[in-house]
Structures are given as C-alpha cells and as structure tokens.
mmCIF file of C-alpha atoms in Angstrom:
data_model
loop_
_atom_site.group_PDB
_atom_site.id
_atom_site.type_symbol
_atom_site.label_atom_id
_atom_site.label_comp_id
_atom_site.label_asym_id
_atom_site.label_seq_id
_atom_site.Cartn_x
_atom_site.Cartn_y
_atom_site.Cartn_z
ATOM 1 C CA MET A 1 -36.541 14.188 -90.602
ATOM 2 C CA GLU A 2 -34.843 17.322 -91.872
ATOM 3 C CA ILE A 3 -35.777 20.480 -89.970
ATOM 4 C CA LYS A 4 -36.513 23.253 -92.445
ATOM 5 C CA TYR A 5 -36.974 26.899 -91.651
ATOM 6 C CA LYS A 6 -40.587 27.874 -91.060
ATOM 7 C CA LEU A 7 -42.558 30.561 -89.285
ATOM 8 C CA TYR A 8 -44.349 29.536 -86.106
ATOM 9 C CA PRO A 9 -47.453 31.299 -84.721
ATOM 10 C CA TYR A 10 -45.566 31.847 -81.455
ATOM 11 C CA PRO A 11 -41.903 32.519 -80.533
ATOM 12 C CA VAL A 12 -39.498 29.552 -80.857
ATOM 13 C CA LEU A 13 -35.966 29.620 -79.476
ATOM 14 C CA TRP A 14 -33.878 28.787 -82.564
ATOM 15 C CA ASN A 15 -30.695 30.205 -84.031
ATOM 16 C CA LYS A 16 -32.432 30.529 -87.420
ATOM 17 C CA ASN A 17 -34.780 33.249 -86.199
ATOM 18 C CA ASP A 18 -34.748 36.239 -83.844
ATOM 19 C CA ASP A 19 -37.813 35.378 -81.722
ATOM 20 C CA TYR A 20 -35.680 35.525 -78.569
ATOM 21 C CA LYS A 21 -33.066 38.033 -77.507
ATOM 22 C CA ILE A 22 -29.472 37.245 -76.580
ATOM 23 C CA PRO A 23 -28.373 35.512 -74.361
ATOM 24 C CA SER A 24 -31.236 32.979 -74.718
ATOM 25 C CA GLU A 25 -29.819 29.949 -76.480
ATOM 26 C CA PHE A 26 -30.448 26.213 -76.966
ATOM 27 C CA SER A 27 -27.888 23.758 -78.359
ATOM 28 C CA ALA A 28 -26.930 20.105 -78.070
ATOM 29 C CA GLU A 29 -23.633 18.250 -78.178
ATOM 30 C CA ILE A 30 -23.373 14.650 -79.316
ATOM 31 C CA LYS A 31 -20.456 12.250 -78.989
ATOM 32 C CA THR A 32 -20.351 8.733 -80.385
ATOM 33 C CA GLU A 33 -18.528 5.742 -78.961
ATOM 34 C CA GLU A 34 -18.202 2.475 -80.868
ATOM 35 C CA ASN A 35 -18.989 -0.533 -78.705
ATOM 36 C CA PHE A 36 -18.436 -3.577 -80.890
ATOM 37 C CA LYS A 37 -21.331 -3.539 -83.360
ATOM 38 C CA ASN A 38 -23.355 -0.971 -81.448
ATOM 39 C CA THR A 39 -22.851 2.778 -81.155
ATOM 40 C CA LYS A 40 -23.312 4.592 -77.854
ATOM 41 C CA LEU A 41 -24.585 8.136 -78.223
ATOM 42 C CA LYS A 42 -23.709 10.618 -75.475
ATOM 43 C CA ILE A 43 -25.961 13.660 -75.717
ATOM 44 C CA LYS A 44 -25.655 16.848 -73.692
ATOM 45 C CA PHE A 45 -28.121 19.751 -73.809
ATOM 46 C CA PHE A 46 -27.169 23.377 -73.234
ATOM 47 C CA LEU A 47 -30.022 25.753 -72.426
ATOM 48 C CA LYS A 48 -29.756 29.420 -71.506
ATOM 49 C CA ASP A 49 -33.230 30.716 -70.749
ATOM 50 C CA LYS A 50 -34.641 30.943 -67.233
ATOM 51 C CA GLU A 51 -38.299 30.706 -68.235
ATOM 52 C CA ILE A 52 -37.848 27.570 -70.382
ATOM 53 C CA GLU A 53 -35.630 26.039 -67.683
ATOM 54 C CA LYS A 54 -38.491 26.652 -65.246
ATOM 55 C CA LEU A 55 -40.959 24.881 -67.561
ATOM 56 C CA ILE A 56 -38.687 21.829 -67.628
ATOM 57 C CA ARG A 57 -38.230 21.847 -63.838
ATOM 58 C CA GLU A 58 -42.015 22.029 -63.395
ATOM 59 C CA ASN A 59 -42.446 19.060 -65.779
ATOM 60 C CA LYS A 60 -44.327 21.233 -68.288
ATOM 61 C CA ALA A 61 -41.666 20.837 -70.981
ATOM 62 C CA GLU A 62 -38.938 18.323 -71.856
ATOM 63 C CA TYR A 63 -35.926 17.722 -74.078
ATOM 64 C CA VAL A 64 -36.719 15.476 -77.059
ATOM 65 C CA VAL A 65 -34.331 13.677 -79.417
ATOM 66 C CA HIS A 66 -35.584 12.336 -82.747
ATOM 67 C CA ILE A 67 -33.377 9.698 -84.404
ATOM 68 C CA GLU A 68 -33.991 8.509 -87.941
ATOM 69 C CA GLY A 69 -32.158 6.140 -90.292
ATOM 70 C CA THR A 70 -33.643 6.714 -93.737
ATOM 71 C CA ARG A 71 -32.414 3.507 -95.394
ATOM 72 C CA THR A 72 -33.324 1.217 -92.503
ATOM 73 C CA TYR A 73 -36.664 2.960 -91.762
ATOM 74 C CA PHE A 74 -35.552 3.207 -88.155
ATOM 75 C CA ARG A 75 -37.104 5.922 -86.005
ATOM 76 C CA ASP A 76 -37.036 6.573 -82.305
ATOM 77 C CA PHE A 77 -37.906 9.375 -79.895
ATOM 78 C CA ILE A 78 -36.173 10.006 -76.593
ATOM 79 C CA SER A 79 -37.742 12.379 -74.082
ATOM 80 C CA THR A 80 -36.049 13.494 -70.871
ATOM 81 C CA ARG A 81 -35.705 16.297 -68.357
ATOM 82 C CA GLU A 82 -32.031 15.450 -67.795
ATOM 83 C CA THR A 83 -29.329 17.548 -69.421
ATOM 84 C CA GLU A 84 -27.128 14.531 -70.203
ATOM 85 C CA ILE A 85 -28.277 11.170 -71.570
ATOM 86 C CA THR A 86 -26.851 8.105 -73.310
ATOM 87 C CA TYR A 87 -28.503 5.956 -75.963
ATOM 88 C CA ASP A 88 -27.404 2.660 -77.537
ATOM 89 C CA LEU A 89 -27.882 2.650 -81.289
ATOM 90 C CA LYS A 90 -27.850 -0.910 -82.600
ATOM 91 C CA ASP A 91 -25.883 -1.902 -85.672
ATOM 92 C CA ARG A 92 -28.921 -3.226 -87.529
ATOM 93 C CA ASP A 93 -30.667 0.166 -87.220
ATOM 94 C CA ILE A 94 -28.070 2.283 -88.988
ATOM 95 C CA LEU A 95 -27.007 2.263 -92.618
ATOM 96 C CA GLY A 96 -26.586 5.239 -94.887
ATOM 97 C CA LYS A 97 -28.020 8.590 -93.833
ATOM 98 C CA LEU A 98 -28.516 9.077 -90.082
ATOM 99 C CA GLU A 99 -30.256 12.190 -88.778
ATOM 100 C CA ILE A 100 -30.602 13.243 -85.129
ATOM 101 C CA ASN A 101 -32.615 16.312 -84.185
ATOM 102 C CA PHE A 102 -33.054 18.040 -80.820
ATOM 103 C CA PHE A 103 -36.062 19.921 -79.467
ATOM 104 C CA ILE A 104 -37.739 21.203 -76.346
ATOM 105 C CA LEU A 105 -41.455 20.365 -76.470
ATOM 106 C CA ALA A 106 -44.417 21.219 -74.303
ATOM 107 C CA LYS A 107 -45.460 18.184 -72.196
ATOM 108 C CA GLN A 108 -48.892 19.658 -71.566
ATOM 109 C CA ASP A 109 -51.030 22.612 -72.580
ATOM 110 C CA ILE A 110 -49.419 25.819 -71.294
ATOM 111 C CA LYS A 111 -51.648 28.860 -71.003
ATOM 112 C CA GLY A 112 -50.371 32.417 -71.043
ATOM 113 C CA TYR A 113 -46.710 31.636 -71.773
ATOM 114 C CA LYS A 114 -44.550 34.755 -71.453
ATOM 115 C CA ASN A 115 -40.795 35.242 -71.499
ATOM 116 C CA ASP A 116 -38.745 38.336 -70.635
ATOM 117 C CA ASN A 117 -36.351 37.391 -73.429
ATOM 118 C CA PHE A 118 -38.949 37.505 -76.185
ATOM 119 C CA ASN A 119 -38.035 39.739 -79.087
ATOM 120 C CA GLU A 120 -39.556 43.226 -78.699
ATOM 121 C CA ASP A 121 -42.264 42.306 -81.230
ATOM 122 C CA TYR A 122 -43.618 39.745 -78.730
ATOM 123 C CA SER A 123 -42.627 41.398 -75.443
ATOM 124 C CA SER A 124 -46.157 42.330 -74.381
ATOM 125 C CA GLU A 125 -47.839 39.152 -75.600
ATOM 126 C CA ALA A 126 -48.732 35.830 -73.986
ATOM 127 C CA PHE A 127 -49.203 32.586 -75.907
ATOM 128 C CA ASN A 128 -51.243 29.445 -75.325
ATOM 129 C CA LEU A 129 -49.106 26.424 -76.191
ATOM 130 C CA LYS A 130 -50.583 23.016 -76.961
ATOM 131 C CA LYS A 131 -49.104 19.737 -75.749
ATOM 132 C CA GLY A 132 -46.375 18.761 -78.236
ATOM 133 C CA ASN A 133 -45.708 22.291 -79.482
ATOM 134 C CA ILE A 134 -42.063 23.072 -80.196
ATOM 135 C CA ILE A 135 -40.576 25.544 -77.707
ATOM 136 C CA ALA A 136 -36.929 25.372 -78.861
ATOM 137 C CA ILE A 137 -34.856 23.788 -81.643
ATOM 138 C CA ALA A 138 -31.119 23.012 -81.626
ATOM 139 C CA ASP A 139 -28.897 22.293 -84.619
ATOM 140 C CA GLY A 140 -29.149 18.627 -85.591
ATOM 141 C CA TYR A 141 -26.543 15.969 -86.257
ATOM 142 C CA LYS A 142 -26.095 14.214 -89.608
ATOM 143 C CA ALA A 143 -23.839 11.338 -90.558
ATOM 144 C CA ASN A 144 -23.482 8.873 -93.402
ATOM 145 C CA ILE A 145 -22.916 5.347 -92.085
ATOM 146 C CA GLU A 146 -21.385 2.936 -94.559
ATOM 147 C CA LYS A 147 -20.507 -0.540 -93.343
ATOM 148 C CA ILE A 148 -17.415 -2.260 -94.636
ATOM 149 C CA ASP A 149 -17.232 -6.032 -94.286
ATOM 150 C CA ASP A 150 -13.896 -7.100 -92.820
ATOM 151 C CA GLU A 151 -13.176 -10.810 -93.214
ATOM 152 C CA LEU A 152 -11.346 -10.916 -89.900
ATOM 153 C CA GLY A 153 -14.269 -9.101 -88.342
ATOM 154 C CA LYS A 154 -16.727 -11.832 -89.294
ATOM 155 C CA VAL A 155 -16.680 -13.902 -86.148
ATOM 156 C CA ALA A 156 -18.282 -16.939 -87.766
ATOM 157 C CA SER A 157 -15.331 -17.093 -90.192
ATOM 158 C CA ILE A 158 -12.948 -18.089 -87.379
ATOM 159 C CA PHE A 159 -14.918 -21.318 -86.862
ATOM 160 C CA THR A 160 -15.173 -24.402 -89.003
ATOM 161 C CA ILE A 161 -17.967 -26.888 -88.387
ATOM 162 C CA CYS A 162 -17.009 -30.501 -89.054
ATOM 163 C CA GLN A 163 -18.447 -33.979 -88.605
ATOM 164 C CA ARG A 164 -17.402 -36.628 -86.137
ATOM 165 C CA GLU A 165 -17.697 -40.224 -87.266
ATOM 166 C CA THR A 166 -20.303 -41.158 -84.713
ATOM 167 C CA VAL A 167 -24.071 -41.074 -84.340
ATOM 168 C CA GLU A 168 -23.889 -41.251 -80.561
ATOM 169 C CA GLN A 169 -25.782 -38.492 -78.751
ATOM 170 C CA ILE A 170 -22.725 -36.645 -77.498
ATOM 171 C CA GLY A 171 -22.012 -32.937 -77.250
ATOM 172 C CA MET A 172 -19.905 -30.919 -79.639
ATOM 173 C CA VAL A 173 -16.125 -30.996 -79.293
ATOM 174 C CA ILE A 174 -14.063 -27.818 -79.698
ATOM 175 C CA GLU A 175 -10.443 -27.793 -80.845
ATOM 176 C CA MET A 176 -8.410 -24.590 -80.755
ATOM 177 C CA ASN A 177 -5.026 -25.747 -82.087
ATOM 178 C CA ASP A 178 -5.430 -24.670 -85.693
ATOM 179 C CA HIS A 179 -5.923 -21.480 -87.698
ATOM 180 C CA LYS A 180 -9.668 -21.967 -87.380
ATOM 181 C CA ILE A 181 -11.481 -23.167 -84.283
ATOM 182 C CA ARG A 182 -12.905 -26.608 -85.078
ATOM 183 C CA VAL A 183 -16.372 -27.443 -83.797
ATOM 184 C CA ALA A 184 -17.056 -31.152 -84.258
ATOM 185 C CA LEU A 185 -20.664 -32.430 -84.256
ATOM 186 C CA ASN A 186 -21.956 -35.985 -84.399
ATOM 187 C CA LYS A 187 -23.311 -37.129 -87.773
ATOM 188 C CA THR A 188 -26.962 -36.407 -86.971
ATOM 189 C CA ASP A 189 -26.295 -32.896 -85.664
ATOM 190 C CA TYR A 190 -23.931 -32.165 -88.546
ATOM 191 C CA GLU A 191 -26.561 -33.149 -91.102
ATOM 192 C CA SER A 192 -29.063 -30.846 -89.360
ATOM 193 C CA TYR A 193 -26.494 -28.042 -89.415
ATOM 194 C CA CYS A 194 -25.817 -28.516 -93.152
ATOM 195 C CA TYR A 195 -29.526 -28.468 -93.921
ATOM 196 C CA LEU A 196 -30.332 -25.366 -91.876
ATOM 197 C CA SER A 197 -27.219 -23.360 -92.749
ATOM 198 C CA HIS A 198 -28.436 -22.955 -96.351
ATOM 199 C CA GLU A 199 -31.481 -20.982 -95.159
ATOM 200 C CA PRO A 200 -30.541 -17.301 -94.621
ATOM 201 C CA ASN A 201 -33.174 -16.757 -91.932
ATOM 202 C CA LYS A 202 -31.689 -19.590 -89.868
ATOM 203 C CA VAL A 203 -28.142 -18.175 -89.659
ATOM 204 C CA GLU A 204 -28.737 -16.163 -86.465
ATOM 205 C CA THR A 205 -30.328 -19.200 -84.785
ATOM 206 C CA ILE A 206 -27.366 -21.394 -85.763
ATOM 207 C CA ASN A 207 -24.977 -18.796 -84.361
ATOM 208 C CA SER A 208 -26.801 -18.862 -81.024
ATOM 209 C CA ILE A 209 -26.865 -22.691 -80.937
ATOM 210 C CA ILE A 210 -23.283 -23.446 -82.039
ATOM 211 C CA VAL A 211 -21.016 -20.397 -82.354
ATOM 212 C CA PHE A 212 -22.135 -18.628 -79.155
ATOM 213 C CA PRO A 213 -21.422 -21.509 -76.707
ATOM 214 C CA ALA A 214 -18.247 -22.375 -78.632
ATOM 215 C CA LEU A 215 -16.980 -18.811 -78.247
ATOM 216 C CA ILE A 216 -17.789 -18.860 -74.521
ATOM 217 C CA TYR A 217 -15.671 -22.029 -74.233
ATOM 218 C CA VAL A 218 -12.816 -20.368 -76.157
ATOM 219 C CA PHE A 219 -12.828 -17.335 -73.865
ATOM 220 C CA GLU A 220 -12.876 -19.627 -70.812
ATOM 221 C CA GLN A 221 -9.810 -21.477 -72.091
ATOM 222 C CA LEU A 222 -8.020 -18.191 -72.803
ATOM 223 C CA LYS A 223 -8.844 -16.941 -69.311
ATOM 224 C CA LEU A 224 -7.434 -20.128 -67.775
ATOM 225 C CA GLU A 225 -4.321 -19.737 -69.882
ATOM 226 C CA GLU A 226 -3.912 -16.131 -68.698
ATOM 227 C CA LEU A 227 -3.837 -17.390 -65.110
ATOM 228 C CA LYS A 228 -1.306 -20.146 -65.802
ATOM 229 C CA LYS A 229 1.089 -18.777 -68.401
ATOM 230 C CA SER A 230 4.545 -17.638 -67.307
ATOM 231 C CA SER A 231 5.181 -15.259 -70.234
ATOM 232 C CA ASN A 232 3.229 -12.621 -72.114
ATOM 233 C CA LYS A 233 2.918 -14.873 -75.161
ATOM 234 C CA SER A 234 -0.206 -17.003 -75.633
ATOM 235 C CA GLU A 235 0.192 -20.477 -77.066
ATOM 236 C CA TYR A 236 -2.631 -19.576 -79.477
ATOM 237 C CA GLU A 237 -1.469 -16.187 -80.724
ATOM 238 C CA ASP A 238 0.091 -17.543 -83.919
ATOM 239 C CA TYR A 239 -3.285 -18.831 -85.064
ATOM 240 C CA ASN A 240 -5.473 -16.742 -87.360
ATOM 241 C CA TRP A 241 -8.523 -17.003 -85.106
ATOM 242 C CA TYR A 242 -6.601 -15.477 -82.194
ATOM 243 C CA SER A 243 -5.369 -12.584 -84.362
ATOM 244 C CA SER A 244 -8.935 -12.133 -85.553
ATOM 245 C CA LEU A 245 -10.266 -11.770 -82.001
ATOM 246 C CA GLU A 246 -7.459 -9.359 -81.119
ATOM 247 C CA LYS A 247 -8.359 -7.244 -84.141
ATOM 248 C CA ILE A 248 -12.059 -7.164 -83.221
ATOM 249 C CA PHE A 249 -11.280 -5.901 -79.698
ATOM 250 C CA ARG A 250 -8.642 -3.444 -80.882
ATOM 251 C CA LYS A 251 -11.059 -2.014 -83.453
ATOM 252 C CA ASN A 252 -13.369 -1.210 -80.544
ATOM 253 C CA GLY A 253 -10.668 0.407 -78.432
ATOM 254 C CA LYS A 254 -10.108 -2.642 -76.219
ATOM 255 C CA GLU A 255 -7.253 -5.068 -75.597
ATOM 256 C CA LEU A 256 -8.095 -8.782 -75.619
ATOM 257 C CA ASN A 257 -5.784 -9.595 -72.687
ATOM 258 C CA LYS A 258 -7.281 -6.911 -70.450
ATOM 259 C CA GLU A 259 -10.826 -7.928 -71.358
ATOM 260 C CA LEU A 260 -9.995 -11.540 -70.461
ATOM 261 C CA GLU A 261 -8.776 -10.380 -67.057
ATOM 262 C CA GLN A 262 -11.774 -8.172 -66.308
ATOM 263 C CA GLY A 263 -14.788 -9.598 -68.135
ATOM 264 C CA LEU A 264 -16.944 -12.696 -67.925
ATOM 265 C CA SER A 265 -16.632 -15.102 -70.846
ATOM 266 C CA ILE A 266 -20.368 -15.035 -71.537
ATOM 267 C CA ASP A 267 -20.364 -11.211 -71.639
ATOM 268 C CA LEU A 268 -17.368 -11.128 -73.994
ATOM 269 C CA ALA A 269 -19.014 -13.648 -76.335
ATOM 270 C CA GLN A 270 -22.274 -11.717 -76.373
ATOM 271 C CA ARG A 271 -20.545 -8.441 -77.210
ATOM 272 C CA VAL A 272 -18.394 -9.938 -79.968
ATOM 273 C CA LEU A 273 -21.399 -11.669 -81.559
ATOM 274 C CA ASN A 274 -23.605 -8.589 -81.115
ATOM 275 C CA TYR A 275 -25.994 -10.253 -78.671
ATOM 276 C CA PRO A 276 -26.862 -13.440 -80.593
ATOM 277 C CA ILE A 277 -29.856 -14.503 -78.481
ATOM 278 C CA GLU A 278 -31.726 -11.300 -79.309
ATOM 279 C CA ARG A 279 -30.766 -11.613 -82.976
ATOM 280 C CA ALA A 280 -31.955 -15.238 -83.052
ATOM 281 C CA PHE A 281 -35.319 -14.333 -81.517
ATOM 282 C CA ASN A 282 -35.710 -11.455 -83.994
ATOM 283 C CA SER A 283 -35.009 -13.729 -86.972
ATOM 284 C CA LEU A 284 -37.556 -16.269 -85.682
ATOM 285 C CA LYS A 285 -40.155 -13.525 -85.219
ATOM 286 C CA ILE A 286 -39.574 -12.334 -88.788
ATOM 287 C CA LYS A 287 -40.057 -15.925 -89.994
ATOM 288 C CA ASP A 288 -43.320 -16.259 -88.018
ATOM 289 C CA GLU A 289 -44.623 -12.951 -89.377
ATOM 290 C CA GLY A 290 -43.869 -14.137 -92.904
ATOM 291 C CA ASP A 291 -45.747 -17.386 -92.303
ATOM 292 C CA ASP A 292 -48.776 -15.479 -90.970
ATOM 293 C CA GLU A 293 -49.000 -13.402 -94.146
ATOM 294 C CA GLU A 294 -49.134 -16.458 -96.413
#
C-alpha cells in the first residue's frame, strides 16, 4: 500500500504537508535482523507532539504498522501503544516488493480535537475525528526481496534416504560418516517415502517425519562430541554436510560450535528447517482446502 499525498479534511501530522508547526514531528526507524529463514523487524517510533502523545496515553490513539508483500499477497496490521516493538516476518510471506507503512490512528471517536501546534490556518478550530482516522503519517520502508537458492543452504540436500534390506518394523538408522548423512529405512517405509516424495505437497510432511528427527539426532551427536573431544577439530568437519551446517549458521550470524554449546538440539533443528511442524500442517491444510473445492 503506497501512501500518496492527499488533502485531509482535518490536520494530519506528516512531513509532506504543513498542517502542524515545528517542532511537531512523527517518524519511525526500522532495523532488520536475519534469523535463519525468518526476518525480525525492530521498529521504533519517534513522536514529538504533546497532544498526540496524550491521546496515546489515554488509549484514544495508537501506533499502527501496515506490512504488505505484493507478490505473496501477504498483509498484516500491527497496533500498539509502545514506542518500540519487534515482529517476526516469515520467509514464506516475503518475495519481491515489501512495503511497510507507519501511522497513528484514532482508536475511538474523538470529539473537539485541538492542538496548540496546529498551523495558524487551523489554530482556532476543533475537529471531530472518527475511529480509524489517520492522525499522523511517518515515512515508510520499502525493500525488494529476492531469494537466491544456495545448494549448501538446502538442508534436505545434506541427507540421502536409502533402503535397508529388511521388512522388519524397525526404526530408521542414521549414519554420519560420509559427505551426506545417510538415513536408512526398512523396505516398506522406503517404498512409502519414494511414493510420497514425488508429490510436491507432501515434501513438508516428509521433512517433518524423516529429516527433522534425523537432524535432531545429528545435533545430539555433535553436542556429545563437543563434550568429549580433546581438540578444536570435529571428526565430522571434513564432510560436506558439516560444512553445509556451518555455512547455514554463519550466514545467520551464528557459529555452529557456540550454538551446540548453548542451544537445545530440537530448537536448533527447528530453526534450521524453518519450523517444519508448522510448515507440514500448513501444507496439509492447503491439500484439504483443495479437496473441499473439488
């Protein structure tokens, strides 16, 4: 939603007009922090106007953030009375043009609104504001998000799924001593995997069933090794899968060794796989919605 200049039937605090006198001012600062496949937004509001500050304190007005991704059709509104907030923007919601706009809106009808900092043209007037009316506008934030696929960044590519020569109902076996982590399934499970893996809408479910627990196991083994090893070198660090994990953490401003020391294996696996349980449920819901329409 691009904010274009327009005339309002009442004064609006905005740097594109002169409805208010200096030093009245409203602006917002936004900082982004990559957190694996999600982006954390840190937003800070700066308001210089005693009357509008009073409206916010009295719960008659609030800060509002409008976020829109035009190519993903993602939209969200955040409303708050706090001057600093954080918001987690998920990877699936952003691609291409991203627009974030900042406002102060009336939370309720406000009768007889006056402000000593109105421009002289409005200085003797009072205005009746409706709930949802814009009181102030800050400059927005625009970015173009283009995603680049990195082969080492594709976590599933560090695994290879193979078949064990048995039909016994036994669990999967994980082997880490190769350039790819081997996940061995019995013949029945392997056949099910081969059948389902060719359906795009089943990929997220497969990741949650096989790759997620396998990655938890891998992190557990690496944590145990950290406790036992006598040197800084890991016995696995010459393997491609280990380098791949290191690269994923480094890309997000983290070090694999430190994360192994401080984090739980299940939390590390969830972050690296971008929360696979949620993604699996979402893919199943999409499938159900498609079935309902038929």
